[in-house]
Coordinates of C-alpha atoms in Angstrom, one line a residue:
X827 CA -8.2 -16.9 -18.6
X828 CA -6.5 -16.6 -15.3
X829 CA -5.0 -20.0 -13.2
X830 CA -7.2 -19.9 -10.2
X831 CA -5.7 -18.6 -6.9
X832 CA -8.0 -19.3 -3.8
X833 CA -7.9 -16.3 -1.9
X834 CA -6.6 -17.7 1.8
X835 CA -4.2 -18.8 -0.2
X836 CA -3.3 -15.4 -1.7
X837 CA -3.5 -14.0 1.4
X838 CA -0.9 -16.4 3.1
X839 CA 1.8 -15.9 0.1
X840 CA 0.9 -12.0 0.4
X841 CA 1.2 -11.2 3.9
X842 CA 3.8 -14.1 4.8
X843 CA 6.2 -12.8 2.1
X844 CA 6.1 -8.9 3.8
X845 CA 6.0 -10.7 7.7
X846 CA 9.6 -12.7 6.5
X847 CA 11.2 -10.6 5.0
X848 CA 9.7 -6.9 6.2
X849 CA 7.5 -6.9 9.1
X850 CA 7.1 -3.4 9.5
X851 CA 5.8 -3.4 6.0
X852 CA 3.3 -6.1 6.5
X853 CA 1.6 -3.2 8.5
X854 CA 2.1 -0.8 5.9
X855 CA 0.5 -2.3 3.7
X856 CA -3.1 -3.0 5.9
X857 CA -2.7 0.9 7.0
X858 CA -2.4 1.3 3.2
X859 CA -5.2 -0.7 2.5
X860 CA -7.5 1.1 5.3
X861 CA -6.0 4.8 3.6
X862 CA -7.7 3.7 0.5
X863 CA -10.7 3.2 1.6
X864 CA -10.6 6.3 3.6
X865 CA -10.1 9.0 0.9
X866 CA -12.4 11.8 1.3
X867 CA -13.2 11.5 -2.4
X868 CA -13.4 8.0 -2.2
X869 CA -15.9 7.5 0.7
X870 CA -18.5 4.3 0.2
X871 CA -22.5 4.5 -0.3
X872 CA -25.4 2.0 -1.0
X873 CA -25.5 1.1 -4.0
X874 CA -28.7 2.0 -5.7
X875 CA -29.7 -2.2 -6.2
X876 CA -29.4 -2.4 -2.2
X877 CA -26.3 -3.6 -1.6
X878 CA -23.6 -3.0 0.6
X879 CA -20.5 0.1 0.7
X880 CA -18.2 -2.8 -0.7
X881 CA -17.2 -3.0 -4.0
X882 CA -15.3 -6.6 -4.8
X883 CA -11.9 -7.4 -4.6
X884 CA -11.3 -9.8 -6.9
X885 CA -8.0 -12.8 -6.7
X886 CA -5.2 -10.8 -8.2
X887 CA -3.0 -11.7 -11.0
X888 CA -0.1 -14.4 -10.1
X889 CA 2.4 -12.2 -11.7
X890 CA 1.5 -9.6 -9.1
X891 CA 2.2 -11.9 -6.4
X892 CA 5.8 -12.7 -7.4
X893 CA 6.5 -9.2 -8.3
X894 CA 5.6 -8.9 -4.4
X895 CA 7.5 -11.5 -3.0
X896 CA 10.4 -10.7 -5.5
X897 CA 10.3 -6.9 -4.2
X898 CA 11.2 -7.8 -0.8
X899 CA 13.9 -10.1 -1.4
X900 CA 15.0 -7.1 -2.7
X901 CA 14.7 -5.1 0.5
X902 CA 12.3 -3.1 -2.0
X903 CA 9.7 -3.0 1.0
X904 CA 7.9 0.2 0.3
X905 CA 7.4 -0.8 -3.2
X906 CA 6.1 -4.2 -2.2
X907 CA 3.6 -3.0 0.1
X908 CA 2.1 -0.1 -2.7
X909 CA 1.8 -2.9 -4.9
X910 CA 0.3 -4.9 -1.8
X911 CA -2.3 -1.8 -1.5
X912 CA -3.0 -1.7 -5.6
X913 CA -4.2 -5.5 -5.8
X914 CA -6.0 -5.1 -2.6
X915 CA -8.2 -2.2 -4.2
X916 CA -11.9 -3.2 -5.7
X917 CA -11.4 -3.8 -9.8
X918 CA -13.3 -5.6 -12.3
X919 CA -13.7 -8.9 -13.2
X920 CA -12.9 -9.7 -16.8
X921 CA -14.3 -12.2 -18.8
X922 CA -14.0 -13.2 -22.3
X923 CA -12.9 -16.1 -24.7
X924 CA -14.4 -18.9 -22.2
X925 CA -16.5 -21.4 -23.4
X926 CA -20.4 -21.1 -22.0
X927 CA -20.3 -23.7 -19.6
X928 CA -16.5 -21.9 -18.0
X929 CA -17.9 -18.4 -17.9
X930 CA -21.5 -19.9 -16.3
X931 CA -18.9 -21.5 -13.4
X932 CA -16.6 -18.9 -12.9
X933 CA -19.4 -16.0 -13.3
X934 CA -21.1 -17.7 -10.5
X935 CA -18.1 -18.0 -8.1
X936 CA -17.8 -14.7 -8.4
X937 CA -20.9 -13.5 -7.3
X938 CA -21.4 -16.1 -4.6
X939 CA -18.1 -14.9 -3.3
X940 CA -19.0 -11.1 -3.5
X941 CA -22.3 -12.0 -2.0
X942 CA -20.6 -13.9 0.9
X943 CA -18.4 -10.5 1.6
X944 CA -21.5 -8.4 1.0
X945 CA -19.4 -6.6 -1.7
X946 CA -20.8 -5.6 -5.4
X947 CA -18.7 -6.8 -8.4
X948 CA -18.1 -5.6 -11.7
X949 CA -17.7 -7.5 -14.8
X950 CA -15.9 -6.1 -17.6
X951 CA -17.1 -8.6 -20.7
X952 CA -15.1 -8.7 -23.3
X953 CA -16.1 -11.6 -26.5
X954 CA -18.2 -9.4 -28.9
X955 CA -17.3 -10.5 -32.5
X956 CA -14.7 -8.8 -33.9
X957 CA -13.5 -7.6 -30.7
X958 CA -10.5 -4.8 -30.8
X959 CA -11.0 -4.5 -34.4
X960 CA -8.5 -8.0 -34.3
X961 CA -5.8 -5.4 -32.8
X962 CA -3.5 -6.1 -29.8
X963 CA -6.6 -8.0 -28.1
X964 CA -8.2 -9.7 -30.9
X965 CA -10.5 -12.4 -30.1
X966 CA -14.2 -12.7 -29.2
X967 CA -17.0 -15.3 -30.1
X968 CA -17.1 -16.2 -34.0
X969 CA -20.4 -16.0 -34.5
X970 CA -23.4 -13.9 -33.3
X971 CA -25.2 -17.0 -32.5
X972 CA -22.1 -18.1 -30.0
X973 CA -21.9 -14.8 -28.7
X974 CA -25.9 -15.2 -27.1
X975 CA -25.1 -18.3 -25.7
X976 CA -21.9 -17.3 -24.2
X977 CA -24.4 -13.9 -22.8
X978 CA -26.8 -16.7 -22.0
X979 CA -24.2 -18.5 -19.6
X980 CA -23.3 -14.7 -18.0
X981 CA -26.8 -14.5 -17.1
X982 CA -27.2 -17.6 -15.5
X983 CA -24.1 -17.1 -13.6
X984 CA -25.2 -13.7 -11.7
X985 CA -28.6 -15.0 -11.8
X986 CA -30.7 -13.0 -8.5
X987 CA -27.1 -11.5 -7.6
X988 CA -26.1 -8.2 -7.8
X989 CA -23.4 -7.0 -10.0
X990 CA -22.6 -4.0 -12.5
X991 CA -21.6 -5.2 -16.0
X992 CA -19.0 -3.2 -17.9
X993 CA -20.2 -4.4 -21.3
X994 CA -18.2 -4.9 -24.2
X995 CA -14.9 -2.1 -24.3
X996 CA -14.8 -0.6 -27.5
X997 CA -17.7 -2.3 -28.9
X998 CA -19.5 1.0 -29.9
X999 CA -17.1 3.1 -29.8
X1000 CA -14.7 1.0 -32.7
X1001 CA -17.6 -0.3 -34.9
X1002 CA -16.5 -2.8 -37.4
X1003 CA -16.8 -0.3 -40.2
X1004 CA -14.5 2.1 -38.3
X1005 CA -11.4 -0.4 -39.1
X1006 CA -12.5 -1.4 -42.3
X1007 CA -14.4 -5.3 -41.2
X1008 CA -17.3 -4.2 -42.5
X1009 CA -18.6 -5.0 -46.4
X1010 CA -20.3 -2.3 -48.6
X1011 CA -23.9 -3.2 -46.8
X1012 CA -22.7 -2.8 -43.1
X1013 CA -23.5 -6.7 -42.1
X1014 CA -20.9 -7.1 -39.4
X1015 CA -21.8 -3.3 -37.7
X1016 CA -25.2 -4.3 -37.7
X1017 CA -24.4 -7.3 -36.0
X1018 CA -22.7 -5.7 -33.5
X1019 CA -25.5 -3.9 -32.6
X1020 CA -27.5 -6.6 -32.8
X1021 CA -25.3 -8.1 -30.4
X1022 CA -25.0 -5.2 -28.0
X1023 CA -28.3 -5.1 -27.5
X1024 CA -29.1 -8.8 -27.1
X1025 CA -26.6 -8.7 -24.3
X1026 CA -28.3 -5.5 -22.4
X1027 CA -31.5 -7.4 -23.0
X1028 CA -30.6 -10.5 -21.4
X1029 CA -28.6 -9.2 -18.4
X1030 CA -30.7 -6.3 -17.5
X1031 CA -33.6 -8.3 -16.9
X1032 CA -31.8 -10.3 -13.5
X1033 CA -33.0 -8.6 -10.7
X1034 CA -30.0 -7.1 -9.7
X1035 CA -27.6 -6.6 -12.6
X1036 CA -26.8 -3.2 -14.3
X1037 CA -25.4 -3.4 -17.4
X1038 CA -23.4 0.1 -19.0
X1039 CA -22.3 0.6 -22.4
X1040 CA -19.1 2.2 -24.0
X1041 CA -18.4 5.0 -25.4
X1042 CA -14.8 4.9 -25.7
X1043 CA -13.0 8.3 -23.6
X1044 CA -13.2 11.7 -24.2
X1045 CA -10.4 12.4 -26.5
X1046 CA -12.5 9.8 -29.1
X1047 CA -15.7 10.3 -30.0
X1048 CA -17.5 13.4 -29.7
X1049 CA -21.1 14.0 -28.1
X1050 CA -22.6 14.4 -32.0
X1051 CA -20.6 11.2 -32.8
X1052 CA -21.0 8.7 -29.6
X1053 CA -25.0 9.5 -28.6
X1054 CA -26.2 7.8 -32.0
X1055 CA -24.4 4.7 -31.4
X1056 CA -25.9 4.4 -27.6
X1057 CA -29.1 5.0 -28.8
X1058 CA -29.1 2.0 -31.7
X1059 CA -26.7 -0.3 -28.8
X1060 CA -29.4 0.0 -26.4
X1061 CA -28.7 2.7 -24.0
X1062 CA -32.1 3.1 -22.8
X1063 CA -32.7 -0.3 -21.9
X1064 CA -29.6 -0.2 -19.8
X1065 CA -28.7 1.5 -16.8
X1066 CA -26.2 4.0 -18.8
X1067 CA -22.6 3.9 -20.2
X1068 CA -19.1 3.9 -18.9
X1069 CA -16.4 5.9 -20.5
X1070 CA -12.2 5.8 -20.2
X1071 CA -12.0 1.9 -20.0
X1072 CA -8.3 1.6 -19.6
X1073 CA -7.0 5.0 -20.5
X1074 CA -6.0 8.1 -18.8
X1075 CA -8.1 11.3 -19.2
X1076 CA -8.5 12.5 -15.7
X1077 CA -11.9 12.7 -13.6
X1078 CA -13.0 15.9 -13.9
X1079 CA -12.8 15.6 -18.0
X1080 CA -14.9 12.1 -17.8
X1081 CA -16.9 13.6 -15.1
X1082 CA -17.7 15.9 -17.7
X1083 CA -18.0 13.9 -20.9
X1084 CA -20.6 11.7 -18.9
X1085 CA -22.9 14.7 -18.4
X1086 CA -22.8 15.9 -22.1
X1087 CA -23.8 12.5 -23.0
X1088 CA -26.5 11.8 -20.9
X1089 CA -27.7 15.1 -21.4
X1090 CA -27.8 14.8 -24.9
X1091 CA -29.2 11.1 -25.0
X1092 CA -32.3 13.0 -23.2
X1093 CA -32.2 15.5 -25.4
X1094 CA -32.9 13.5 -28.4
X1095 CA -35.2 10.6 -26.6
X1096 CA -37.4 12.7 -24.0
X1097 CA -37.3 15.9 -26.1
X1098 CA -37.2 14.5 -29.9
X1099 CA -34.2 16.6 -30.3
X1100 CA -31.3 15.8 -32.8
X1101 CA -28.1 14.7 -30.9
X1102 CA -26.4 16.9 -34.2
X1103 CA -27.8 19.9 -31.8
X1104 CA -25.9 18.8 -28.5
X1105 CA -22.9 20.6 -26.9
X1106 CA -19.4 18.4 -27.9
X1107 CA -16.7 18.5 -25.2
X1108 CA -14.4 21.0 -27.5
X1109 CA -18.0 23.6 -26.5
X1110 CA -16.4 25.9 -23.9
X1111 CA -18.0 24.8 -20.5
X1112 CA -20.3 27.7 -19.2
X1113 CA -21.6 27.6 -23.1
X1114 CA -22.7 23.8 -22.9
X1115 CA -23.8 24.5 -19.8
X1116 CA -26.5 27.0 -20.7
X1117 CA -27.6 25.0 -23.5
X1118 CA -28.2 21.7 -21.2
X1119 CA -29.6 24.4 -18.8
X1120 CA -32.4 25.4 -22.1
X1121 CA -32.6 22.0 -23.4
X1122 CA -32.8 19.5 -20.6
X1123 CA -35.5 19.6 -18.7
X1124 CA -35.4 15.6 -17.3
X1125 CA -34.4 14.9 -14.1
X1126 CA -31.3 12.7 -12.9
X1127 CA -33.5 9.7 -12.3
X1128 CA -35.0 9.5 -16.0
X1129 CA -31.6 10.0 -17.3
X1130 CA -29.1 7.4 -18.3
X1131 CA -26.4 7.4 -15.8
X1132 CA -22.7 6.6 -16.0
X1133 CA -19.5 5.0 -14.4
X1134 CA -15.9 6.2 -14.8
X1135 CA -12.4 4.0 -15.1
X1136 CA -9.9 6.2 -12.6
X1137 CA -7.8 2.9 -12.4
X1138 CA -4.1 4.7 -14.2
X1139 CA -5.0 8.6 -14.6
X1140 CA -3.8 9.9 -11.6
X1141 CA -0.8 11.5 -14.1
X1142 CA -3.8 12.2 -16.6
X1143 CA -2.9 11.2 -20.6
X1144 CA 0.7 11.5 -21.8
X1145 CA 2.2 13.8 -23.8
X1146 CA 4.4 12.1 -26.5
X1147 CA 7.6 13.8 -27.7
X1148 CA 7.4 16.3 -30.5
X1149 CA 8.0 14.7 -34.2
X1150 CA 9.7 11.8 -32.5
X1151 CA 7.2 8.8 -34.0
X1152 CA 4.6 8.7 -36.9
X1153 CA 2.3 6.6 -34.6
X1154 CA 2.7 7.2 -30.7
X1155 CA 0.0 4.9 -29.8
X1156 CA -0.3 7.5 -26.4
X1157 CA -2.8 4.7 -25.0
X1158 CA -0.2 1.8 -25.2
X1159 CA 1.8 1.3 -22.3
X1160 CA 2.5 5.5 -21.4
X1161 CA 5.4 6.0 -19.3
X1162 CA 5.4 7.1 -16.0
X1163 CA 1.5 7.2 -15.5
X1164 CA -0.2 7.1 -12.4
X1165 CA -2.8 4.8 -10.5
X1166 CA -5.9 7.0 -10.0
X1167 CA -9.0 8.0 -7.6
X1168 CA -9.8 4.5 -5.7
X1169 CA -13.5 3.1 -6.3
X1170 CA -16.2 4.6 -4.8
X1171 CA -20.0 4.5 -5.2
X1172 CA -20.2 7.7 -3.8
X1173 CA -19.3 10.1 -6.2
X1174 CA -21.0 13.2 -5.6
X1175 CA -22.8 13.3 -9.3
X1176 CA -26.7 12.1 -9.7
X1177 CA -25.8 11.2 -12.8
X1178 CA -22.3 9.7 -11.8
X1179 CA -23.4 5.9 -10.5
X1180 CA -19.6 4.9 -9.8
X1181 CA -15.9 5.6 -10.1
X1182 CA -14.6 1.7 -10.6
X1183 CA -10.9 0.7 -11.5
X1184 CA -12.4 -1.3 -14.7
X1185 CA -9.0 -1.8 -16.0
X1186 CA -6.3 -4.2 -14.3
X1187 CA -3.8 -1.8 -12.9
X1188 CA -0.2 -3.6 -13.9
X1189 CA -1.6 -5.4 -16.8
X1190 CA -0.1 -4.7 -20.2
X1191 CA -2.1 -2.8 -22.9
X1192 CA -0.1 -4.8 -25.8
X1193 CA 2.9 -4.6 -27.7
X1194 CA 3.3 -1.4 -28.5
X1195 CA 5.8 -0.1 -31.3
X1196 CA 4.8 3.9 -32.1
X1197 CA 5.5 3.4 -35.9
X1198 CA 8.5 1.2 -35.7
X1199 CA 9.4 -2.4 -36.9
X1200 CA 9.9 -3.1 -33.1
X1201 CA 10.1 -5.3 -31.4
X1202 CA 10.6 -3.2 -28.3
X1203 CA 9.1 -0.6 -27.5
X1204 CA 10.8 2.4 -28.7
X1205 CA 9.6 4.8 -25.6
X1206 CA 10.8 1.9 -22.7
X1207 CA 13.9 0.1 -24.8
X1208 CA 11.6 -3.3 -23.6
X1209 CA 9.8 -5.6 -25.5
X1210 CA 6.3 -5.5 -23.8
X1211 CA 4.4 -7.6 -22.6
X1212 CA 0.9 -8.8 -24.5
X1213 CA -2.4 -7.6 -24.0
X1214 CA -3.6 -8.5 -20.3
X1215 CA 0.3 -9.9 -19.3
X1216 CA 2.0 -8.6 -16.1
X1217 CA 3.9 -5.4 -16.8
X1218 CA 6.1 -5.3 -13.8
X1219 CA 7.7 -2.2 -14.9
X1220 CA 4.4 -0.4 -15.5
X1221 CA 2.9 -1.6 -11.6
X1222 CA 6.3 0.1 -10.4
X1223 CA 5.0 3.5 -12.2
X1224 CA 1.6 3.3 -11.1
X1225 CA 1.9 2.7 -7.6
X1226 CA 5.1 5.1 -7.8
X1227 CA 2.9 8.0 -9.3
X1228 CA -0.6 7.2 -7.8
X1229 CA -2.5 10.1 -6.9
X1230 CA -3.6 10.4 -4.3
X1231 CA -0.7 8.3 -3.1
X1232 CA -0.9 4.5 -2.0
X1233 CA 0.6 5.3 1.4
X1234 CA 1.1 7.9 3.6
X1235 CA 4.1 10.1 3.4
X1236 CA 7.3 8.9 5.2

């Protein structure tokens, strides 16, 4: 869990570090923070549970802020003020491995302090059992019975607030049997959806809280392979699913991937179809198309709908080097990626609710070894950071590659 930085106080350190020791790129940084917002594919709308353009900003990580200030002692101004502009952007909130009575507290600053900016947050939660199959971010409640009363605590926090609730990364798409957790009768996956569902019950019942599941990213799971585990997490209960939490495939392929799914998921519950049947995103596009246009006869509204993670695919996914590692890990850590699209609620898409940053842009995916004994990482010749650390060298590539870019050309 994060040390606690009041924002004023964040602020201050911000802005007086840039007025010191830059002050032309104190300015560059607010023109770079109105430029985001100003994106033609990134303009604002209501959101559909009444709230305001805004989506929440929250307190950055420290790490960020010295990576700042250390920046323009450096005379690296430009660079300072992108990364300025990145932590300035709307992103989720994360929450996981708190006890009850710290996530109640810290939930409910949160949404008291969105509410105060008339801004919507996001929560990404992140303590289901099991969580990350007990990979790079291992952790989670031990039991399913602590895992309620830690959803309990979440629900109390938001209570009549509004917020959208990125629930559980990798939750459906890596099921305890698909890392071998599970024992011969399936206990621990039915757990999990046990679990999954438990949580969309108690969080979609607040009057203003919308709750998506996960279906992992497009280069995972195909349409045939993701729709059955929506349907037995809960998916209709819910307001839909998200899809690329923390990785790279670019809009227009999530884009995409959303539609198949929720096409298919009212395929198979409004039509009594088999979601074997449904287009995968390998079916050549105008194909797909025609059988969605045959098959799917619901409209928008009665459809489950969908948010994106744009937050690093700006460069789209990388390309590892021919035959040069038995395990690339191409979701660890890429080189030389790209922040993406900034948040909008206005993405063009019925089915499309939100394009969100969901990952924290300059926080590390883990330590990442492509096959090797390590400890560095082969593809950077550093050790990286842990899972959720500040990655100063990856923030430089982000906001270095961003498309669109941070700031305006010099």
């Amino acid at each position: 869990m994060r040390r606690p930085f009041r924002r004023a106080a964040i602020t201050a350190l911000t802005l007086s570090t840039l007025l010191i020791t830059a002050p032309q790129a104190t300015a560059t940084a607010t023109g770079a923070e109105s430029q985001t917002q100003a994106q033609p594919q990134s303009q604002p709308q209501t959101s559909t549970s009444g709230h305001g353009p805004k989506l929440y900003t929250p307190d950055p990580n420290p790490d960020a802020l010295r990576q700042i200030a250390a920046l323009a002692r450096a005379g690296q101004f430009r660079d300072a003020a992108k990364v300025t502009a990145m932590i300035a952007t709307p992103q989720a909130v994360w929450f996981g491995d708190q006890s009850p009575a710290e996530v109640e507290k810290v939930t409910r600053d949160v949404v008291r302090d969105a509410d105060r900016r008339d801004a919507l947050p996001v929560f990404a939660l992140y303590n289901v059992p099991g969580r990350d199959c007990s990979n790079y971010s291992a952790g989670g409640a031990a039991t399913t019975a602590e895992y309620q009363a830690w959803i309990d605590a979440v629900a109390r926090g938001i209570g009549s607030r509004d917020a959208m609730v990125v629930l559980e990364p990798d939750s459906l798409a890596l099921l305890p049997a698909d890392c071998g957790q599970d024992d011969a009768q399936g206990t621990k996956t039915a757990a999990r959806y046990a679990e999954v569902n438990y949580a969309v019950d108690e969080l979609e019942q607040l009057r203003g809280t919308r709750v998506y599941l996960d279906t992992g990213h497009p280069g995972w799971h195909s349409v045939n392979s993701i729709v059955p585990r929506l349907i037995k997490g809960g998916v209709e209960q819910a307001a839909g699913f998200y899809t690329n939490a923390s990785n790279y495939f670019t809009d227009d392929a999530n884009s995409w991937y959303g539609k198949l799914i929720s096409s298919c998921i009212a395929y198979v519950e409004k039509s009594s179809g088999n979601a074997a049947d449904c287009p995968n995103q390998s079916t050549p596009r105008a194909e797909a198309q025609s059988w969605i246009d045959a098959h799917v006869r619901v409209p928008a509204s009665r459809m489950p709908h969908f948010v994106t993670d744009s937050s690093r695919n700006g460069q789209g996914t990388w390309t590892p080097p021919a035959g040069k590692y038995t395990d690339a890990q191409d979701w660890c850590n890429p080189p030389n990626r790209g922040l993406g699209a900034r948040p909008t609620l206005r993405t063009g898409d019925p089915l499309q609710d939100a394009r969100l940053w969901i990952k924290t842009p300059g926080e590390s995916d883990g330590l990442c070894l492509r096959g090797t004994e390590g400890p560095e990482d082969p593809e950077r010749g550093t050790v990286d950071p842990k899972a959720g650390d500040w990655f100063p060298q990856q923030a430089l590539e982000l906001v270095r590659y961003a498309k669109p870019p941070l700031l305006p050309a010099k």
